[in-house]
Coordinates of N, CA and C in Angstrom, one line a residue:
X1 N 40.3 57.3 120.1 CA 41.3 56.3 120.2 C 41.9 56.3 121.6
X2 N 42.1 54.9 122.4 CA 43.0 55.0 123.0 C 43.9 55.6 123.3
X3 N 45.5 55.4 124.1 CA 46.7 56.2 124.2 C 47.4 54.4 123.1
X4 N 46.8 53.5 123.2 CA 47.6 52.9 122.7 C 47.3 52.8 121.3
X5 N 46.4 53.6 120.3 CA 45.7 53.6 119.4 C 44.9 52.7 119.0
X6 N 44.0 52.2 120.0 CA 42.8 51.3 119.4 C 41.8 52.1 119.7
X7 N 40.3 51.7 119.2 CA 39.4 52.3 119.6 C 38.3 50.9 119.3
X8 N 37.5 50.9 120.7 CA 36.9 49.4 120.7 C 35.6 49.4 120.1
X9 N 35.4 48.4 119.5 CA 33.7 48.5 119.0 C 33.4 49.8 118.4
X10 N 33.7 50.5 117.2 CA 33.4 51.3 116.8 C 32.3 51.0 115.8
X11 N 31.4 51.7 116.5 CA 30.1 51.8 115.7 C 29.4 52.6 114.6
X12 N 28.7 52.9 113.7 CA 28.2 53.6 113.0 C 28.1 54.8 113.5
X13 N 28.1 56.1 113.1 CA 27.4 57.2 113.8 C 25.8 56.9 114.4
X14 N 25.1 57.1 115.3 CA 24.1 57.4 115.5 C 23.1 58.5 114.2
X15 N 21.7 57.8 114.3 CA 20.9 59.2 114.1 C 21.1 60.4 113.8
X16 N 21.1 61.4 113.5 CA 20.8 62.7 114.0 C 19.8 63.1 115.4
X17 N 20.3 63.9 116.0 CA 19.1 63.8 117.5 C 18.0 64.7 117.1
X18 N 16.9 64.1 117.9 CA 15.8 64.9 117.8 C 15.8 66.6 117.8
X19 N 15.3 67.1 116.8 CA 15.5 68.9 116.9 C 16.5 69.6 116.8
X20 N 17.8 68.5 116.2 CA 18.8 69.0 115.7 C 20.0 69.9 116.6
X21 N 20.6 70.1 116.5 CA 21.8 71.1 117.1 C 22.5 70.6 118.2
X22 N 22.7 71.1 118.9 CA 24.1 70.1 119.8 C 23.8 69.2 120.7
X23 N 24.3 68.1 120.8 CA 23.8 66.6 121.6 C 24.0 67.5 123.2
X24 N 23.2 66.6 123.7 CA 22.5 66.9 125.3 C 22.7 65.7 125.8
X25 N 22.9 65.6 127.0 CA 23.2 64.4 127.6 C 22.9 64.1 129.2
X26 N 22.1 63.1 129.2 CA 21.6 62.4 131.0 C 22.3 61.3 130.9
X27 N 23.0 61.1 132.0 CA 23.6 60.2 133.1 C 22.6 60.1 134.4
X28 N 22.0 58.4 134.5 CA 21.1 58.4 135.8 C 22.1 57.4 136.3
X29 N 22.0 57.8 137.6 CA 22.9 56.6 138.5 C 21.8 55.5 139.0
X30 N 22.1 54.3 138.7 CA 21.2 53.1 139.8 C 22.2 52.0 140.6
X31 N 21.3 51.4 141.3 CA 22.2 50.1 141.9 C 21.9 49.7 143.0
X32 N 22.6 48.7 143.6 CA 22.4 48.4 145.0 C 23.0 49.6 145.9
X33 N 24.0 50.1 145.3 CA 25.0 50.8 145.9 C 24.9 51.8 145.6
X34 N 23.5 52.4 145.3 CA 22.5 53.8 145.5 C 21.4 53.9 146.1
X35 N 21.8 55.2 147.0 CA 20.7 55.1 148.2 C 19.3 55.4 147.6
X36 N 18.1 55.2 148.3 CA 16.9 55.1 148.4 C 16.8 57.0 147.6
X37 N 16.9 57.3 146.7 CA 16.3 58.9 146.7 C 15.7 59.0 145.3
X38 N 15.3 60.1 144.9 CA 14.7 60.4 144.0 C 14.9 60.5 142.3
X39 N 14.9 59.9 141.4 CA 15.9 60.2 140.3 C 16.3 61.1 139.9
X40 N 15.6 62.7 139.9 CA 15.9 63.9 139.7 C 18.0 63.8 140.5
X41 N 17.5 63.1 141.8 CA 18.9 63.5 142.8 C 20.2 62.3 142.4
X42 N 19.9 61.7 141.3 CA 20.8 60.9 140.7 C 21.1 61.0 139.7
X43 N 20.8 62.1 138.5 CA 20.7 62.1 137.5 C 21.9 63.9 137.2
X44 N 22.9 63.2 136.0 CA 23.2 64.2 135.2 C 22.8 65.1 134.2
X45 N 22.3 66.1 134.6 CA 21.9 66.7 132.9 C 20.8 66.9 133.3
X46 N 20.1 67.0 132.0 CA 21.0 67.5 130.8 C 21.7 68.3 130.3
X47 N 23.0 68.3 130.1 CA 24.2 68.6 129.9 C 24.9 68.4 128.1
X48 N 24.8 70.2 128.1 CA 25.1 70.2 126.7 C 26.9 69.8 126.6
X49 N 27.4 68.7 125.0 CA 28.3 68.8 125.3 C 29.2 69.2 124.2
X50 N 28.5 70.7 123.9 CA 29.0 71.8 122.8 C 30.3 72.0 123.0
X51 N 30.6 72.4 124.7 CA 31.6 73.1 125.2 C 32.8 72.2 125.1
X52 N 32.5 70.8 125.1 CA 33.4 69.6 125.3 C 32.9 68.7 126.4
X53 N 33.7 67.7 126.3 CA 33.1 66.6 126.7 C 32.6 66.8 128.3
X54 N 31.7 65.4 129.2 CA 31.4 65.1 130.5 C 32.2 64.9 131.0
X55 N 32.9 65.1 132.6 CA 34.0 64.6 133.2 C 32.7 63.9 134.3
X56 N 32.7 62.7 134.7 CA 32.5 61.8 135.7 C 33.5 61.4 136.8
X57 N 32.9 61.6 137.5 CA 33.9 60.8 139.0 C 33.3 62.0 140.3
X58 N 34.2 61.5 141.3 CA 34.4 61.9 142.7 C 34.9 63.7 142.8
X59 N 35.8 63.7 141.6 CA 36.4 65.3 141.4 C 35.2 66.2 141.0
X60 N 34.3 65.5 140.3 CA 33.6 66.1 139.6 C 32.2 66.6 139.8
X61 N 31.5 65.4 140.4 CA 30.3 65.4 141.2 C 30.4 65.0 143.2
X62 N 31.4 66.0 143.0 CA 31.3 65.5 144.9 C 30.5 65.1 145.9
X63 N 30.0 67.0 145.4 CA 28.6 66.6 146.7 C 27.2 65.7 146.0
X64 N 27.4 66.1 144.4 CA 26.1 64.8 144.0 C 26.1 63.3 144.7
X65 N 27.7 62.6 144.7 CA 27.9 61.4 144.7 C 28.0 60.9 146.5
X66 N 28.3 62.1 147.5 CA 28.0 62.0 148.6 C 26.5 61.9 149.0
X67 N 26.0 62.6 148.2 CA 24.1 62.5 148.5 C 23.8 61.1 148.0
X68 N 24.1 60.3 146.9 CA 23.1 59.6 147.0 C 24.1 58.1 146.4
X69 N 25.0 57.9 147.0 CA 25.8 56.9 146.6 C 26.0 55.9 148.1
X70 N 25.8 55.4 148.3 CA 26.3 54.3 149.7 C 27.2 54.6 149.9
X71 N 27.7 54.8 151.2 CA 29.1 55.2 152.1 C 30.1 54.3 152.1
X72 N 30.0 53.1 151.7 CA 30.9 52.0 151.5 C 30.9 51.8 150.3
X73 N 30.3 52.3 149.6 CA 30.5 52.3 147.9 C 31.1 53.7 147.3
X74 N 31.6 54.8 148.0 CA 32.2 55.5 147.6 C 33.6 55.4 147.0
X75 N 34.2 54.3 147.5 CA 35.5 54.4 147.5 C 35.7 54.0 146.0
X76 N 34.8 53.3 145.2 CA 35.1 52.5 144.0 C 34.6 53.6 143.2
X77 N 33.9 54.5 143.4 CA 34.7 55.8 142.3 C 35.4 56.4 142.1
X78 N 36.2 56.9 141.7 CA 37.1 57.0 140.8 C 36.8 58.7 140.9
X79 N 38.2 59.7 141.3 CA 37.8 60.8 141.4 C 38.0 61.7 139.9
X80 N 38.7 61.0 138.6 CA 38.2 60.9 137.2 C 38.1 59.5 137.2
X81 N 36.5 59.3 136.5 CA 36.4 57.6 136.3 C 35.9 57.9 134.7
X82 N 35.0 58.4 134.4 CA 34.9 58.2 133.0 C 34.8 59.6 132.3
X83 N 35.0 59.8 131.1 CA 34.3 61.0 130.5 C 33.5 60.7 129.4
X84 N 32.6 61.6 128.6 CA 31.8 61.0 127.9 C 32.1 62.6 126.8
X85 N 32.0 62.3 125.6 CA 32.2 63.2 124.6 C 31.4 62.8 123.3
X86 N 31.6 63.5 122.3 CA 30.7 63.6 121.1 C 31.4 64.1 120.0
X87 N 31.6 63.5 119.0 CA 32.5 63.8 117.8 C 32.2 62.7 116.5
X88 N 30.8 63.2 116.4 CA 30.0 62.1 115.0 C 29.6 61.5 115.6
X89 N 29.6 60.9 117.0 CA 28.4 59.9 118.0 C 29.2 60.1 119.1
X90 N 28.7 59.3 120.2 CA 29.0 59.2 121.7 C 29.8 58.2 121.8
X91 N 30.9 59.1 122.8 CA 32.4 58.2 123.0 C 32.6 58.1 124.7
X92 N 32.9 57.0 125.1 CA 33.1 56.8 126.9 C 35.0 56.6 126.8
X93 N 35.1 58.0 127.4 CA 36.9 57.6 127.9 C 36.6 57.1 129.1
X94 N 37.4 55.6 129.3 CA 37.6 55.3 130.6 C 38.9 55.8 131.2
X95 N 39.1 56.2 132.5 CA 39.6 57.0 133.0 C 40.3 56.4 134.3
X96 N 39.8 55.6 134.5 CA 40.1 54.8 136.0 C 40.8 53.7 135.6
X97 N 41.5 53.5 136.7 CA 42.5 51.9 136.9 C 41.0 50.7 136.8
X98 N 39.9 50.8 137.6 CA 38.9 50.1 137.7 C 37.9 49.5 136.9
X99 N 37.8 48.6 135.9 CA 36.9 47.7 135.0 C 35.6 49.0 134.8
X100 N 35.7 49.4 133.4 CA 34.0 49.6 133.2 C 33.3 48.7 132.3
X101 N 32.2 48.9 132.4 CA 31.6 47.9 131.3 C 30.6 48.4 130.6
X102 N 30.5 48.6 129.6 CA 29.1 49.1 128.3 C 28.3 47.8 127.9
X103 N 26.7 47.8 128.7 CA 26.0 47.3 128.5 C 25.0 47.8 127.8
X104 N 24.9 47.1 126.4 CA 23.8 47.3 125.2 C 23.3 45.8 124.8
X105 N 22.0 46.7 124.8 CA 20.6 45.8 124.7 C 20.9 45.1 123.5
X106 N 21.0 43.3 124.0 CA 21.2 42.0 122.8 C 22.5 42.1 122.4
X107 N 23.8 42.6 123.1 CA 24.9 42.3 123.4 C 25.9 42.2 124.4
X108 N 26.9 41.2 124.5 CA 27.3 40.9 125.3 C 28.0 42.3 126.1
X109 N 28.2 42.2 127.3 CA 28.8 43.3 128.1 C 30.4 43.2 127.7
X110 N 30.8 45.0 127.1 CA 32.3 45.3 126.7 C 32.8 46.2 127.8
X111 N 33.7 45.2 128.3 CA 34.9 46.1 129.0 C 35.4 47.0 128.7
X112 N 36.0 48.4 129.0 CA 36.7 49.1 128.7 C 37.1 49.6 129.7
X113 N 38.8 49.1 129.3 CA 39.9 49.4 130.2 C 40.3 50.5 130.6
X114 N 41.1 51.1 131.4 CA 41.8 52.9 131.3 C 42.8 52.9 130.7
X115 N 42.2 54.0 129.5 CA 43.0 54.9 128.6 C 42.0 54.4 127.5
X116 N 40.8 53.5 127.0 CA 40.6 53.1 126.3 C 39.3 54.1 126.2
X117 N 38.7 54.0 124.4 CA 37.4 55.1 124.1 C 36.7 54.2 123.5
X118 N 35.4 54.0 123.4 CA 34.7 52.8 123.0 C 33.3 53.7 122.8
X119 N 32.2 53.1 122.1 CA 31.5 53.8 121.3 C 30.8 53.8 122.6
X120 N 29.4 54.6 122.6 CA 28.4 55.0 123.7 C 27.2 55.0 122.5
X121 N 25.7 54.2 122.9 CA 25.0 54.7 122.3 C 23.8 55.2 123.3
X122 N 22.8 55.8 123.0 CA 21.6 56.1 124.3 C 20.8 54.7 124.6
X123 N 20.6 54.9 125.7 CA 20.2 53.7 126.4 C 20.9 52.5 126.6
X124 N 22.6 52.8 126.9 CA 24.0 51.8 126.9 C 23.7 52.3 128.5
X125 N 23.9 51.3 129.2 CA 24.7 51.2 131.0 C 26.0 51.3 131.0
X126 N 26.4 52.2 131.7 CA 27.8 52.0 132.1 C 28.0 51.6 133.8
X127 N 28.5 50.2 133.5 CA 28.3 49.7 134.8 C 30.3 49.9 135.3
X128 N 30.0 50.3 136.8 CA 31.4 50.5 137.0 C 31.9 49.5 138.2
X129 N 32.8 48.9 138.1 CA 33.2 47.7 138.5 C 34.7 48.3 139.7
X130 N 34.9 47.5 140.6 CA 36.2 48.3 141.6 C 37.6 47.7 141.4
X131 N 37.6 46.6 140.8 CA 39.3 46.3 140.6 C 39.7 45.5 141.7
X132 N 39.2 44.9 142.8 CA 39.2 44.0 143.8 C 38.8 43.3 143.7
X133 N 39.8 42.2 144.3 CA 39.8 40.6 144.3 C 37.7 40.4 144.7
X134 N 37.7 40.6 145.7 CA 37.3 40.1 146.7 C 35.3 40.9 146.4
X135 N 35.6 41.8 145.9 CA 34.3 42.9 145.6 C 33.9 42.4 144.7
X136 N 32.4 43.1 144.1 CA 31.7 42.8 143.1 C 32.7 42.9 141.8
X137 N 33.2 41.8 140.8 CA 34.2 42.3 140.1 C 33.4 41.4 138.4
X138 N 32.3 40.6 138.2 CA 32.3 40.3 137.1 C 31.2 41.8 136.4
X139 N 31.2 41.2 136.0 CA 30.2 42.9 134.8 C 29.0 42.7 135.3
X140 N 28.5 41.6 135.5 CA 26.7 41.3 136.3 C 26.9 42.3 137.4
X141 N 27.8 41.8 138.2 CA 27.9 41.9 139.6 C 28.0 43.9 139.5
X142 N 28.6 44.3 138.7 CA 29.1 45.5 138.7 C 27.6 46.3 138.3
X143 N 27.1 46.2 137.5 CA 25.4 46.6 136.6 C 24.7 46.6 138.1
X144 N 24.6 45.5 138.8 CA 24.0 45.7 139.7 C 24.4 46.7 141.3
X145 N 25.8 46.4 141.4 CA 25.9 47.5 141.9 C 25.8 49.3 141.7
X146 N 26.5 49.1 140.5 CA 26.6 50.8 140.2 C 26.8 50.9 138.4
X147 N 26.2 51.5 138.7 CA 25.7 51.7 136.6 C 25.5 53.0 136.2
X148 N 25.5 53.5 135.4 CA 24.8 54.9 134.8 C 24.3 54.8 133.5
X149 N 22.7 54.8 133.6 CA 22.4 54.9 132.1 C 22.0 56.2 131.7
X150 N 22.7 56.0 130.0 CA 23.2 56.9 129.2 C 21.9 57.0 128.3
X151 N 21.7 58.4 128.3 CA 21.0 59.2 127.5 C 20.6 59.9 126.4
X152 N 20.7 60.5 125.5 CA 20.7 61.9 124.4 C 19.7 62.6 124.2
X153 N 19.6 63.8 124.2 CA 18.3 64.6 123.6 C 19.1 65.7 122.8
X154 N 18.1 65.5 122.2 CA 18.0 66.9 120.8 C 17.9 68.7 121.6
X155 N 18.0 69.5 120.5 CA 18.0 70.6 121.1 C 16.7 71.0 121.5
X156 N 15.6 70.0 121.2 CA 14.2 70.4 121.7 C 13.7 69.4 122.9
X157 N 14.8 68.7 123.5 CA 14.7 67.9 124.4 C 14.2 66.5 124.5
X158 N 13.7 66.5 123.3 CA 13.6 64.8 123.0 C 14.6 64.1 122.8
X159 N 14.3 62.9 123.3 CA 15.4 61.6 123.2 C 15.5 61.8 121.8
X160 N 16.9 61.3 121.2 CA 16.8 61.0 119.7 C 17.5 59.5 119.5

């Protein structure tokens, strides 16, 4: 839930994951406004999230986000921008002043504001948008610059 007590688009639980036991988690970064490198060197995880939830941003992945993010695209993350957790399925706290958006396949792109927790399923984009007039600011525009698709694996490493 929110701080304001909503909780957006709440969805069914997922699945159970493949091979059972605690959800695992990849985050790949893409976009215009990621450099030319390797996906291994843009990718989170997999990252078990027994211990508690994913912290995302600039605090978090410094030197990841300096290696392979455009130098003029730094500034629109967010040093906490999102977190991602697990409690009966996949939840995205937005964290930032700055527009995210949860893109799933055959529905429309959902905003989620800061302070707000909205459901996550595997294979959802989280496109992150900068909060300026003037910048890439509709949800298209944002997917295409900077996104992270979201992942899950089981405890035997298959997607579930």
């Amino acid at each position: 839930q929110c701080q304001r007590g909503c909780t957006l688009d709440k969805e069914p639980a997922p699945p159970p994951l493949a091979g059972g036991g605690q959800p695992r988690v990849v985050l790949e970064l893409s976009g215009e406004g990621v450099l030319d490198v390797p996906a291994a060197q843009r990718r989170l995880g997999p990252t078990s999230l027994a211990a508690g939830p994913l912290s995302v941003g600039r605090r978090h992945q410094t030197e990841m986000l300096k290696r392979v993010v455009r130098k003029e695209c730094l500034q629109f993350l967010s040093r906490d921008h999102f977190r991602v957790s697990h409690n009966g399925g996949f939840w995205l706290h937005a964290l930032s002043p700055n527009p995210i958006w949860i893109f799933r396949s055959g529905r429309e792109p959902q905003e989620v504001a800061n302070g707000e927790v909205a459901a996550l399923l595997p294979e959802d984009h989280i496109a992150l948008g900068t909060g300026c007039e003037d910048c890439f600011t509709s949800a298209e525009d944002a997917r295409r610059q900077l996104a992270w698709h979201f992942r899950a694996l089981g405890a035997d490493g298959r997607e579930g």
